[in-house]
PDB file of C-alpha atoms and ligand atoms in Angstrom:
ATOM      1  CA  UNK O   1       0.022   0.028  -0.044  1.00  0.00           C
ATOM      2  CA  UNK O   2       1.148   3.493  -0.833  1.00  0.00           C
ATOM      3  CA  UNK O   3      -0.292   5.687   1.811  1.00  0.00           C
ATOM      4  CA  UNK O   4       1.631   8.895   1.668  1.00  0.00           C
ATOM      5  CA  UNK O   5       3.347  11.256  -0.739  1.00  0.00           C
ATOM      6  CA  UNK O   6       6.677   9.811   0.557  1.00  0.00           C
ATOM      7  CA  UNK O   7       5.537   6.316  -0.516  1.00  0.00           C
ATOM      8  CA  UNK O   8       4.536   7.619  -3.842  1.00  0.00           C
ATOM      9  CA  UNK O   9       7.871   9.354  -4.258  1.00  0.00           C
ATOM     10  CA  UNK O  10       9.833   6.215  -3.432  1.00  0.00           C
ATOM     11  CA  UNK O  11       7.656   4.199  -5.833  1.00  0.00           C
ATOM     12  CA  UNK O  12       8.255   6.613  -8.709  1.00  0.00           C
ATOM     13  CA  UNK O  13      11.919   6.960  -7.776  1.00  0.00           C
ATOM     14  CA  UNK O  14      12.257   3.121  -8.148  1.00  0.00           C
ATOM     15  CA  UNK O  15      10.436   3.347 -11.522  1.00  0.00           C
ATOM     16  CA  UNK O  16      12.779   5.942 -13.043  1.00  0.00           C
ATOM     17  CA  UNK O  17      15.752   4.228 -11.632  1.00  0.00           C
ATOM     18  CA  UNK O  18      14.789   1.155 -13.631  1.00  0.00           C
ATOM     19  CA  UNK O  19      14.046   3.371 -16.679  1.00  0.00           C
ATOM     20  CA  UNK O  20      17.439   5.145 -16.518  1.00  0.00           C
ATOM     21  CA  UNK O  21      19.289   1.809 -16.308  1.00  0.00           C
ATOM     22  CA  UNK O  22      17.375   0.362 -19.201  1.00  0.00           C
ATOM     23  CA  UNK O  23      18.055   3.609 -21.250  1.00  0.00           C
ATOM     24  CA  UNK O  24      21.765   3.319 -20.439  1.00  0.00           C
ATOM     25  CA  UNK O  25      21.681  -0.333 -21.751  1.00  0.00           C
ATOM     26  CA  UNK O  26      19.553   0.376 -24.778  1.00  0.00           C
ATOM     27  CA  UNK O  27      20.914   3.611 -26.272  1.00  0.00           C
ATOM     28  CA  UNK O  28      23.886   1.847 -27.936  1.00  0.00           C
ATOM     29  CA  UNK O  29      21.339  -0.137 -30.009  1.00  0.00           C
ATOM     30  CA  UNK O  30      19.777   3.102 -31.252  1.00  0.00           C
ATOM     31  CA  UNK O  31      23.223   4.487 -32.003  1.00  0.00           C
ATOM     32  CA  UNK O  32      24.040   1.316 -34.092  1.00  0.00           C
ATOM     33  CA  UNK O  33      20.818   1.598 -35.928  1.00  0.00           C
ATOM     34  CA  UNK O  34      21.170   5.275 -36.681  1.00  0.00           C
ATOM     35  CA  UNK O  35      22.927   6.651 -39.862  1.00  0.00           C
ATOM     36  CA  UNK O  36      23.190  10.369 -39.235  1.00  0.00           C
ATOM     37  CA  UNK O  37      26.449  11.199 -37.426  1.00  0.00           C
ATOM     38  CA  UNK O  38      24.724  14.157 -35.595  1.00  0.00           C
ATOM     39  CA  UNK O  39      22.086  11.771 -34.298  1.00  0.00           C
ATOM     40  CA  UNK O  40      24.624   9.143 -33.279  1.00  0.00           C
ATOM     41  CA  UNK O  41      26.563  11.915 -31.441  1.00  0.00           C
ATOM     42  CA  UNK O  42      23.519  13.324 -29.672  1.00  0.00           C
ATOM     43  CA  UNK O  43      22.492   9.864 -28.524  1.00  0.00           C
ATOM     44  CA  UNK O  44      25.985   9.041 -27.281  1.00  0.00           C
ATOM     45  CA  UNK O  45      26.361  12.228 -25.436  1.00  0.00           C
ATOM     46  CA  UNK O  46      22.945  11.655 -23.721  1.00  0.00           C
ATOM     47  CA  UNK O  47      24.073   8.190 -22.673  1.00  0.00           C
ATOM     48  CA  UNK O  48      27.050   9.675 -20.977  1.00  0.00           C
ATOM     49  CA  UNK O  49      24.776  12.096 -19.141  1.00  0.00           C
ATOM     50  CA  UNK O  50      22.592   9.137 -18.160  1.00  0.00           C
ATOM     51  CA  UNK O  51      25.445   7.664 -16.177  1.00  0.00           C
ATOM     52  CA  UNK O  52      25.496  10.803 -14.045  1.00  0.00           C
ATOM     53  CA  UNK O  53      21.637  10.672 -13.740  1.00  0.00           C
ATOM     54  CA  UNK O  54      21.861   7.170 -12.348  1.00  0.00           C
ATOM     55  CA  UNK O  55      24.326   8.324  -9.766  1.00  0.00           C
ATOM     56  CA  UNK O  56      22.046  11.226  -8.781  1.00  0.00           C
ATOM     57  CA  UNK O  57      19.206   8.812  -8.272  1.00  0.00           C
ATOM     58  CA  UNK O  58      21.641   6.658  -5.978  1.00  0.00           C
ATOM     59  CA  UNK O  59      22.272   9.849  -4.036  1.00  0.00           C
ATOM     60  CA  UNK O  60      18.579  10.409  -3.523  1.00  0.00           C
ATOM     61  CA  UNK O  61      18.077   6.876  -2.310  1.00  0.00           C
ATOM     62  CA  UNK O  62      20.976   7.357   0.067  1.00  0.00           C
ATOM     63  CA  UNK O  63      19.615  10.657   1.307  1.00  0.00           C
ATOM     64  CA  UNK O  64      16.389   8.992   2.196  1.00  0.00           C
ATOM     65  CA  UNK O  65      18.159   6.110   3.876  1.00  0.00           C
ATOM     66  CA  UNK O  66      16.763   3.616   1.434  1.00  0.00           C
ATOM     67  CA  UNK O  67      18.453   0.928  -0.618  1.00  0.00           C
ATOM     68  CA  UNK O  68      18.737   1.907  -4.374  1.00  0.00           C
ATOM     69  CA  UNK O  69      16.151  -0.507  -5.783  1.00  0.00           C
ATOM     70  CA  UNK O  70      14.640  -0.621  -9.301  1.00  0.00           C
ATOM     71  CA  UNK O  71      11.000  -1.456  -9.976  1.00  0.00           C
ATOM     72  CA  UNK O  72      10.141  -2.685 -13.471  1.00  0.00           C
ATOM     73  CA  UNK O  73       8.763   0.190 -15.596  1.00  0.00           C
ATOM     74  CA  UNK O  74       6.495  -1.306 -18.246  1.00  0.00           C
ATOM     75  CA  UNK O  75       6.245   2.128 -19.899  1.00  0.00           C
ATOM     76  CA  UNK O  76       9.968   2.323 -20.780  1.00  0.00           C
ATOM     77  CA  UNK O  77       9.878  -1.325 -21.776  1.00  0.00           C
ATOM     78  CA  UNK O  78       7.068  -0.591 -24.114  1.00  0.00           C
ATOM     79  CA  UNK O  79       8.798   2.405 -25.669  1.00  0.00           C
ATOM     80  CA  UNK O  80      11.834   0.295 -26.442  1.00  0.00           C
ATOM     81  CA  UNK O  81       9.669  -2.418 -27.870  1.00  0.00           C
ATOM     82  CA  UNK O  82       8.376   0.212 -30.304  1.00  0.00           C
ATOM     83  CA  UNK O  83      11.944   1.003 -31.171  1.00  0.00           C
ATOM     84  CA  UNK O  84      12.443  -2.652 -31.928  1.00  0.00           C
ATOM     85  CA  UNK O  85       9.497  -2.651 -34.189  1.00  0.00           C
ATOM     86  CA  UNK O  86      10.915   0.384 -35.952  1.00  0.00           C
ATOM     87  CA  UNK O  87      14.134  -1.464 -36.596  1.00  0.00           C
ATOM     88  CA  UNK O  88      12.237  -4.494 -38.041  1.00  0.00           C
ATOM     89  CA  UNK O  89      10.086  -2.283 -40.228  1.00  0.00           C
ATOM     90  CA  UNK O  90      12.785   0.075 -41.630  1.00  0.00           C
ATOM     91  CA  UNK O  91      16.184  -0.097 -43.381  1.00  0.00           C
ATOM     92  CA  UNK O  92      19.047   1.963 -42.149  1.00  0.00           C
ATOM     93  CA  UNK O  93      18.705   5.545 -43.556  1.00  0.00           C
ATOM     94  CA  UNK O  94      16.915   8.814 -43.040  1.00  0.00           C
ATOM     95  CA  UNK O  95      13.434   7.369 -42.618  1.00  0.00           C
ATOM     96  CA  UNK O  96      14.653   5.091 -39.756  1.00  0.00           C
ATOM     97  CA  UNK O  97      16.583   8.061 -38.345  1.00  0.00           C
ATOM     98  CA  UNK O  98      13.340  10.151 -38.260  1.00  0.00           C
ATOM     99  CA  UNK O  99      11.716   7.206 -36.421  1.00  0.00           C
ATOM    100  CA  UNK O 100      14.570   7.041 -33.977  1.00  0.00           C
ATOM    101  CA  UNK O 101      14.312  10.772 -33.171  1.00  0.00           C
ATOM    102  CA  UNK O 102      10.640  10.232 -32.487  1.00  0.00           C
ATOM    103  CA  UNK O 103      11.256   7.138 -30.208  1.00  0.00           C
ATOM    104  CA  UNK O 104      14.017   8.906 -28.371  1.00  0.00           C
ATOM    105  CA  UNK O 105      11.819  11.964 -27.854  1.00  0.00           C
ATOM    106  CA  UNK O 106       9.046   9.704 -26.472  1.00  0.00           C
ATOM    107  CA  UNK O 107      11.616   8.376 -23.933  1.00  0.00           C
ATOM    108  CA  UNK O 108      12.697  11.997 -23.013  1.00  0.00           C
ATOM    109  CA  UNK O 109       9.033  13.004 -22.531  1.00  0.00           C
ATOM    110  CA  UNK O 110       8.396  10.012 -20.292  1.00  0.00           C
ATOM    111  CA  UNK O 111      11.388  10.959 -18.173  1.00  0.00           C
ATOM    112  CA  UNK O 112      10.353  14.583 -18.048  1.00  0.00           C
ATOM    113  CA  UNK O 113       6.921  13.602 -16.694  1.00  0.00           C
ATOM    114  CA  UNK O 114       8.489  11.413 -14.054  1.00  0.00           C
ATOM    115  CA  UNK O 115      11.046  13.920 -12.839  1.00  0.00           C
ATOM    116  CA  UNK O 116       8.415  16.576 -12.883  1.00  0.00           C
ATOM    117  CA  UNK O 117       6.312  14.588 -10.510  1.00  0.00           C
ATOM    118  CA  UNK O 118       9.257  13.659  -8.158  1.00  0.00           C
ATOM    119  CA  UNK O 119      10.385  17.290  -7.995  1.00  0.00           C
ATOM    120  CA  UNK O 120       6.867  18.472  -7.095  1.00  0.00           C
ATOM    121  CA  UNK O 121       6.652  15.799  -4.321  1.00  0.00           C
ATOM    122  CA  UNK O 122      10.127  16.562  -3.057  1.00  0.00           C
ATOM    123  CA  UNK O 123       9.255  20.293  -2.799  1.00  0.00           C
ATOM    124  CA  UNK O 124       5.937  19.479  -1.110  1.00  0.00           C
ATOM    125  CA  UNK O 125       7.818  17.340   1.403  1.00  0.00           C
ATOM    126  CA  UNK O 126      10.365  20.101   2.093  1.00  0.00           C
ATOM    127  CA  UNK O 127      13.229  18.103   0.520  1.00  0.00           C
ATOM    128  CA  UNK O 128      14.666  21.143  -1.308  1.00  0.00           C
ATOM    129  CA  UNK O 129      17.976  19.331  -1.591  1.00  0.00           C
ATOM    130  CA  UNK O 130      16.521  16.445  -3.439  1.00  0.00           C
ATOM    131  CA  UNK O 131      14.425  18.634  -5.579  1.00  0.00           C
ATOM    132  CA  UNK O 132      17.565  20.545  -6.615  1.00  0.00           C
ATOM    133  CA  UNK O 133      19.410  17.321  -7.479  1.00  0.00           C
ATOM    134  CA  UNK O 134      16.545  15.972  -9.597  1.00  0.00           C
ATOM    135  CA  UNK O 135      16.071  19.410 -11.320  1.00  0.00           C
ATOM    136  CA  UNK O 136      19.662  19.021 -12.720  1.00  0.00           C
ATOM    137  CA  UNK O 137      18.584  15.858 -14.375  1.00  0.00           C
ATOM    138  CA  UNK O 138      15.259  17.298 -15.565  1.00  0.00           C
ATOM    139  CA  UNK O 139      17.205  20.084 -17.298  1.00  0.00           C
ATOM    140  CA  UNK O 140      19.377  17.609 -19.080  1.00  0.00           C
ATOM    141  CA  UNK O 141      16.275  15.694 -20.292  1.00  0.00           C
ATOM    142  CA  UNK O 142      14.676  18.880 -21.616  1.00  0.00           C
ATOM    143  CA  UNK O 143      18.014  19.795 -23.274  1.00  0.00           C
ATOM    144  CA  UNK O 144      18.269  16.358 -24.915  1.00  0.00           C
ATOM    145  CA  UNK O 145      14.602  16.585 -26.107  1.00  0.00           C
ATOM    146  CA  UNK O 146      15.233  19.994 -27.606  1.00  0.00           C
ATOM    147  CA  UNK O 147      18.434  18.832 -29.371  1.00  0.00           C
ATOM    148  CA  UNK O 148      16.518  15.872 -30.884  1.00  0.00           C
ATOM    149  CA  UNK O 149      13.722  18.089 -32.033  1.00  0.00           C
ATOM    150  CA  UNK O 150      16.204  20.441 -33.680  1.00  0.00           C
ATOM    151  CA  UNK O 151      17.925  17.529 -35.375  1.00  0.00           C
ATOM    152  CA  UNK O 152      14.647  16.326 -36.735  1.00  0.00           C
ATOM    153  CA  UNK O 153      13.356  19.732 -37.922  1.00  0.00           C
ATOM    154  CA  UNK O 154      16.713  21.048 -39.255  1.00  0.00           C
ATOM    155  CA  UNK O 155      17.719  18.056 -41.218  1.00  0.00           C
ATOM    156  CA  UNK O 156      16.546  14.500 -40.693  1.00  0.00           C
ATOM    157  CA  UNK O 157      12.935  14.944 -41.485  1.00  0.00           C
ATOM    158  CA  UNK O 158      13.740  16.739 -44.718  1.00  0.00           C
ATOM    159  CA  UNK O 159      16.063  13.958 -45.709  1.00  0.00           C
ATOM    160  CA  UNK O 160      13.419  11.327 -44.915  1.00  0.00           C
ATOM    161  CA  UNK O 161      10.951  13.253 -47.107  1.00  0.00           C
ATOM    162  CA  UNK O 162      13.378  13.283 -49.978  1.00  0.00           C
ATOM    163  CA  UNK O 163      13.967   9.637 -49.575  1.00  0.00           C
ATOM    164  CA  UNK O 164      10.248   8.977 -50.150  1.00  0.00           C
ATOM    165  CA  UNK O 165      10.146  11.109 -53.248  1.00  0.00           C
TER     166      UNK O 165
HETATM  167 FE1   FE H   1      17.561  10.228 -18.091  1.00  0.00          FE
HETATM  168 FE1   FE H   2       7.157   3.765 -15.337  1.00  0.00          FE
HETATM  169 ZN1   ZN H   3      16.173  16.259   2.370  1.00  0.00          ZN
HETATM  170 FE1   FE H   4      17.007  11.236 -21.107  1.00  0.00          FE
END
């Protein structure tokens, strides 16, 4: 039973801890499937940031005096299943790259939703220190999302359109 905001917080903390570890493990697959050097670089850079994000989550568990434990996140598993489908249904090239951008943005949006909730609850529980730590991660997720968006709109989508023509 989750009977308090603190319980909810810990539950979602475990969820995003699972998700971040899954992301760390799965980004290389997206990088291998991508063609655009810019897209490969953006994903690789964000994987590096993800290592730091996992460490921040471990600091939050520690601060709460709880063991760092992951709880299966079906949402992130589902998002990566969709990426698998994309790889089955496309050949390497701009169309697949456009699909990878969209999949990666879906992941960033999921993370943004989770961190947003955690930060709101941390503030409500007067854990300003934890809120500040998680805000650093949320800022990275937003930046990653914005960069993916820019890669899509500046170049990859136009190349994908040309491909179809
Ligand atoms: Fe992340
Ligand atoms: Fe989840
Ligand atoms: Zn605190
Ligand atoms: Fe992310």
